Amino acid sequence: MTFYANDLIDLERYPIHQSGPAREALIAQVQGDLAKDGCAVIKGFLTPKGIAEIANEADSVAHLGHRSFNRTNPYFTKDDPALPGDDPRRQFFDRSNTFIAADNFADQGALRCVHDSDGFDSFIQECLQENRFFRYADPLADVIVNMAEEGNGFPWHFDTNNFTVTLAIQNAEEGGAFEYAPAIRAETENFDEVQKVLEDRSDQVTVLNLEPGDLQLFRGRYSLHRVAPLKGARRRYVAIFSYVEEPDMVGAPERTKQLYGRVLPVHLERAGQRADAFID
């Protein structure tokens, strides 16, 4: 089947593909929201057909997703007994989730059609106001689907990528709210504030309920965030598009193995090539 962007994206409402006042106003709105708390949501970005087609595509490859059940800290690092017991790097939580890696989605499929649509990358770049802006070069992680089922969730963590762009595709029957503490780390790790969030003592946490078809831009490298546990038989699908500030960047081998159950030669070749010095 051949897909066209105007069938999947509501380009009449959100003309990201052509210059003009409507596009400029949308970019200004998103930039304002990002400046406020590092998160912006474009409601109903996908058409009903777009939601249905990507959900069907996710269903067709769901069995290829990597399911993981383990305990992680917010940085996906190993325990360090040399640190104090209450350090957030020593706080570990149950993680249960499934990621459907990028190489499971067809080049001509609905998900890739949205990602490769005319103007999509440049629109995102302008919204983020990034001079250095590249698609994540990781062949397992440039565009993926996070799948979660009843009882699943994702504990507090930081993203490897500076920014994430996500599309809500299908919600669970209950639960699955997106919670985040905006810009909790910037120039430093800010371990004290991270610990407050982990102990439910922070007043910086925002709760966001996304609906299918919503496009979200989020500064996940700097904002601690989690997905609340789900209830009900229906799966939760969220597509994730990743961008970084340096070309040729891929995930660290240890974290890639955790998330996708495998690594490729490129992960070993480029290990440690990052644009910042954060510990993850």
GROMACS .gro file of N, CA and C in nm, residues 153-225:
model
  219
  153GLY      N    1   0.484   0.009   3.265
  153GLY     CA    2   0.503   0.152   3.284
  153GLY      C    3   0.650   0.178   3.261
  154PHE      N    4   0.693   0.298   3.288
  154PHE     CA    5   0.835   0.330   3.273
  154PHE      C    6   0.872   0.424   3.385
  155PRO      N    7   0.964   0.383   3.473
  155PRO     CA    8   0.997   0.465   3.590
  155PRO      C    9   1.074   0.591   3.552
  156TRP      N   10   1.098   0.674   3.650
  156TRP     CA   11   1.165   0.801   3.628
  156TRP      C   12   1.300   0.782   3.559
  157HIS      N   13   1.325   0.864   3.453
  157HIS     CA   14   1.450   0.851   3.379
  157HIS      C   15   1.474   0.977   3.296
  158PHE      N   16   1.597   0.989   3.245
  158PHE     CA   17   1.635   1.089   3.147
  158PHE      C   18   1.657   1.021   3.013
  159ASP      N   19   1.631   1.092   2.904
  159ASP     CA   20   1.655   1.037   2.771
  159ASP      C   21   1.802   1.051   2.731
  160THR      N   22   1.846   0.963   2.645
  160THR     CA   23   1.980   0.973   2.589
  160THR      C   24   1.988   1.089   2.491
  161ASN      N   25   1.881   1.114   2.417
  161ASN     CA   26   1.879   1.218   2.315
  161ASN      C   27   1.840   1.352   2.377
  162ASN      N   28   1.890   1.460   2.319
  162ASN     CA   29   1.859   1.593   2.371
  162ASN      C   30   1.710   1.623   2.365
  163PHE      N   31   1.646   1.582   2.255
  163PHE     CA   32   1.504   1.606   2.236
  163PHE      C   33   1.438   1.479   2.187
  164THR      N   34   1.315   1.461   2.220
  164THR     CA   35   1.236   1.354   2.161
  164THR      C   36   1.109   1.413   2.103
  165VAL      N   37   1.065   1.352   1.996
  165VAL     CA   38   0.940   1.390   1.930
  165VAL      C   39   0.855   1.265   1.925
  166THR      N   40   0.736   1.271   1.982
  166THR     CA   41   0.655   1.152   1.994
  166THR      C   42   0.515   1.173   1.937
  167LEU      N   43   0.456   1.064   1.891
  167LEU     CA   44   0.318   1.063   1.845
  167LEU      C   45   0.241   0.962   1.929
  168ALA      N   46   0.138   1.008   1.995
  168ALA     CA   47   0.050   0.916   2.066
  168ALA      C   48  -0.035   0.842   1.962
  169ILE      N   49  -0.030   0.711   1.964
  169ILE     CA   50  -0.100   0.631   1.864
  169ILE      C   51  -0.221   0.558   1.922
  170GLN      N   52  -0.204   0.500   2.038
  170GLN     CA   53  -0.314   0.424   2.101
  170GLN      C   54  -0.294   0.425   2.251
  171ASN      N   55  -0.399   0.457   2.324
  171ASN     CA   56  -0.391   0.460   2.470
  171ASN      C   57  -0.442   0.331   2.531
  172ALA      N   58  -0.394   0.302   2.651
  172ALA     CA   59  -0.450   0.192   2.729
  172ALA      C   60  -0.589   0.233   2.779
  173GLU      N   61  -0.661   0.138   2.833
  173GLU     CA   62  -0.793   0.169   2.884
  173GLU      C   63  -0.787   0.262   3.005
  174GLU      N   64  -0.683   0.245   3.086
  174GLU     CA   65  -0.662   0.332   3.201
  174GLU      C   66  -0.512   0.348   3.223
  175GLY      N   67  -0.474   0.456   3.292
  175GLY     CA   68  -0.334   0.478   3.326
  175GLY      C   69  -0.254   0.530   3.208
  176GLY      N   70  -0.121   0.525   3.223
  176GLY     CA   71  -0.031   0.567   3.115
  176GLY      C   72  -0.009   0.716   3.105
  177ALA      N   73  -0.042   0.792   3.210
  177ALA     CA   74  -0.017   0.936   3.206
  177ALA      C   75   0.134   0.963   3.195
  178PHE      N   76   0.168   1.071   3.126
  178PHE     CA   77   0.306   1.114   3.111
  178PHE      C   78   0.334   1.219   3.218
  179GLU      N   79   0.434   1.194   3.304
  179GLU     CA   80   0.467   1.285   3.412
  179GLU      C   81   0.612   1.331   3.395
  180TYR      N   82   0.635   1.461   3.417
  180TYR     CA   83   0.771   1.510   3.395
  180TYR      C   84   0.802   1.629   3.487
  181ALA      N   85   0.932   1.640   3.519
  181ALA     CA   86   0.985   1.752   3.596
  181ALA      C   87   1.073   1.831   3.501
  182PRO      N   88   1.024   1.943   3.446
  182PRO     CA   89   1.095   2.013   3.338
  182PRO      C   90   1.230   2.072   3.379
  183ALA      N   91   1.327   2.052   3.289
  183ALA     CA   92   1.460   2.113   3.302
  183ALA      C   93   1.519   2.096   3.440
  184ILE      N   94   1.505   1.976   3.496
  184ILE     CA   95   1.555   1.953   3.631
  184ILE      C   96   1.707   1.943   3.632
  185ARG      N   97   1.767   1.916   3.516
  185ARG     CA   98   1.912   1.926   3.507
  185ARG      C   99   1.945   2.009   3.382
  186ALA      N  100   2.050   2.089   3.394
  186ALA     CA  101   2.093   2.174   3.283
  186ALA      C  102   2.245   2.170   3.275
  187GLU      N  103   2.309   2.259   3.349
  187GLU     CA  104   2.455   2.260   3.349
  187GLU      C  105   2.512   2.154   3.443
  188THR      N  106   2.433   2.112   3.542
  188THR     CA  107   2.476   2.009   3.638
  188THR      C  108   2.370   1.901   3.646
  189GLU      N  109   2.404   1.791   3.712
  189GLU     CA  110   2.311   1.680   3.725
  189GLU      C  111   2.196   1.709   3.822
  190ASN      N  112   2.218   1.798   3.920
  190ASN     CA  113   2.113   1.840   4.012
  190ASN      C  114   2.054   1.720   4.089
  191PHE      N  115   2.141   1.643   4.150
  191PHE     CA  116   2.099   1.520   4.216
  191PHE      C  117   1.998   1.544   4.329
  192ASP      N  118   2.008   1.656   4.399
  192ASP     CA  119   1.916   1.683   4.510
  192ASP      C  120   1.772   1.694   4.461
  193GLU      N  121   1.751   1.767   4.352
  193GLU     CA  122   1.615   1.782   4.299
  193GLU      C  123   1.564   1.652   4.239
  194VAL      N  124   1.653   1.577   4.177
  194VAL     CA  125   1.614   1.445   4.125
  194VAL      C  126   1.565   1.356   4.239
  195GLN      N  127   1.636   1.359   4.349
  195GLN     CA  128   1.597   1.278   4.464
  195GLN      C  129   1.460   1.319   4.516
  196LYS      N  130   1.427   1.446   4.515
  196LYS     CA  131   1.295   1.491   4.559
  196LYS      C  132   1.184   1.431   4.472
  197VAL      N  133   1.209   1.427   4.342
  197VAL     CA  134   1.110   1.368   4.252
  197VAL      C  135   1.093   1.219   4.283
  198LEU      N  136   1.204   1.150   4.301
  198LEU     CA  137   1.197   1.007   4.328
  198LEU      C  138   1.123   0.976   4.458
  199GLU      N  139   1.131   1.067   4.552
  199GLU     CA  140   1.067   1.047   4.682
  199GLU      C  141   0.929   1.113   4.689
  200ASP      N  142   0.879   1.160   4.575
  200ASP     CA  143   0.747   1.223   4.567
  200ASP      C  144   0.739   1.346   4.657
  201ARG      N  145   0.849   1.423   4.664
  201ARG     CA  146   0.854   1.545   4.745
  201ARG      C  147   0.867   1.670   4.659
  202SER      N  148   0.865   1.654   4.528
  202SER     CA  149   0.889   1.767   4.438
  202SER      C  150   0.759   1.837   4.401
  203ASP      N  151   0.768   1.970   4.386
  203ASP     CA  152   0.653   2.047   4.338
  203ASP      C  153   0.672   2.086   4.192
  204GLN      N  154   0.765   2.019   4.124
  204GLN     CA  155   0.797   2.053   3.985
  204GLN      C  156   0.736   1.957   3.884
  205VAL      N  157   0.659   1.860   3.929
  205VAL     CA  158   0.611   1.755   3.840
  205VAL      C  159   0.479   1.796   3.773
  206THR      N  160   0.473   1.780   3.641
  206THR     CA  161   0.353   1.805   3.561
  206THR      C  162   0.299   1.672   3.510
  207VAL      N  163   0.167   1.656   3.512
  207VAL     CA  164   0.102   1.535   3.463
  207VAL      C  165   0.030   1.568   3.333
  208LEU      N  166   0.057   1.490   3.229
  208LEU     CA  167   0.005   1.517   3.096
  208LEU      C  168  -0.065   1.393   3.041
  209ASN      N  169  -0.189   1.408   2.997
  209ASN     CA  170  -0.263   1.298   2.935
  209ASN      C  171  -0.275   1.324   2.786
  210LEU      N  172  -0.203   1.247   2.707
  210LEU     CA  173  -0.201   1.261   2.562
  210LEU      C  174  -0.310   1.174   2.500
  211GLU      N  175  -0.364   1.220   2.387
  211GLU     CA  176  -0.466   1.145   2.313
  211GLU      C  177  -0.408   1.097   2.181
  212PRO      N  178  -0.460   0.987   2.124
  212PRO     CA  179  -0.410   0.938   1.995
  212PRO      C  180  -0.411   1.049   1.889
  213GLY      N  181  -0.300   1.061   1.818
  213GLY     CA  182  -0.285   1.162   1.715
  213GLY      C  183  -0.212   1.286   1.761
  214ASP      N  184  -0.185   1.300   1.891
  214ASP     CA  185  -0.114   1.417   1.943
  214ASP      C  186   0.035   1.405   1.917
  215LEU      N  187   0.096   1.513   1.870
  215LEU     CA  188   0.240   1.521   1.850
  215LEU      C  189   0.301   1.598   1.967
  216GLN      N  190   0.402   1.539   2.030
  216GLN     CA  191   0.466   1.600   2.146
  216GLN      C  192   0.614   1.623   2.118
  217LEU      N  193   0.662   1.742   2.150
  217LEU     CA  194   0.805   1.773   2.149
  217LEU      C  195   0.848   1.790   2.293
  218PHE      N  196   0.958   1.724   2.329
  218PHE     CA  197   0.994   1.717   2.469
  218PHE      C  198   1.145   1.717   2.486
  219ARG      N  199   1.193   1.796   2.583
  219ARG     CA  200   1.336   1.802   2.613
  219ARG      C  201   1.370   1.694   2.717
  220GLY      N  202   1.367   1.571   2.674
  220GLY     CA  203   1.382   1.459   2.766
  220GLY      C  204   1.521   1.435   2.817
  221ARG      N  205   1.620   1.497   2.755
  221ARG     CA  206   1.758   1.484   2.803
  221ARG      C  207   1.776   1.560   2.934
  222TYR      N  208   1.692   1.660   2.955
  222TYR     CA  209   1.708   1.750   3.069
  222TYR      C  210   1.593   1.742   3.168
  223SER      N  211   1.483   1.676   3.131
  223SER     CA  212   1.366   1.668   3.217
  223SER      C  213   1.342   1.525   3.261
  224LEU      N  214   1.347   1.503   3.391
  224LEU     CA  215   1.316   1.371   3.446
  224LEU      C  216   1.170   1.339   3.415
  225HIS      N  217   1.140   1.216   3.371
  225HIS     CA  218   1.003   1.184   3.334
  225HIS      C  219   0.974   1.035   3.347
   0.00000   0.00000   0.00000
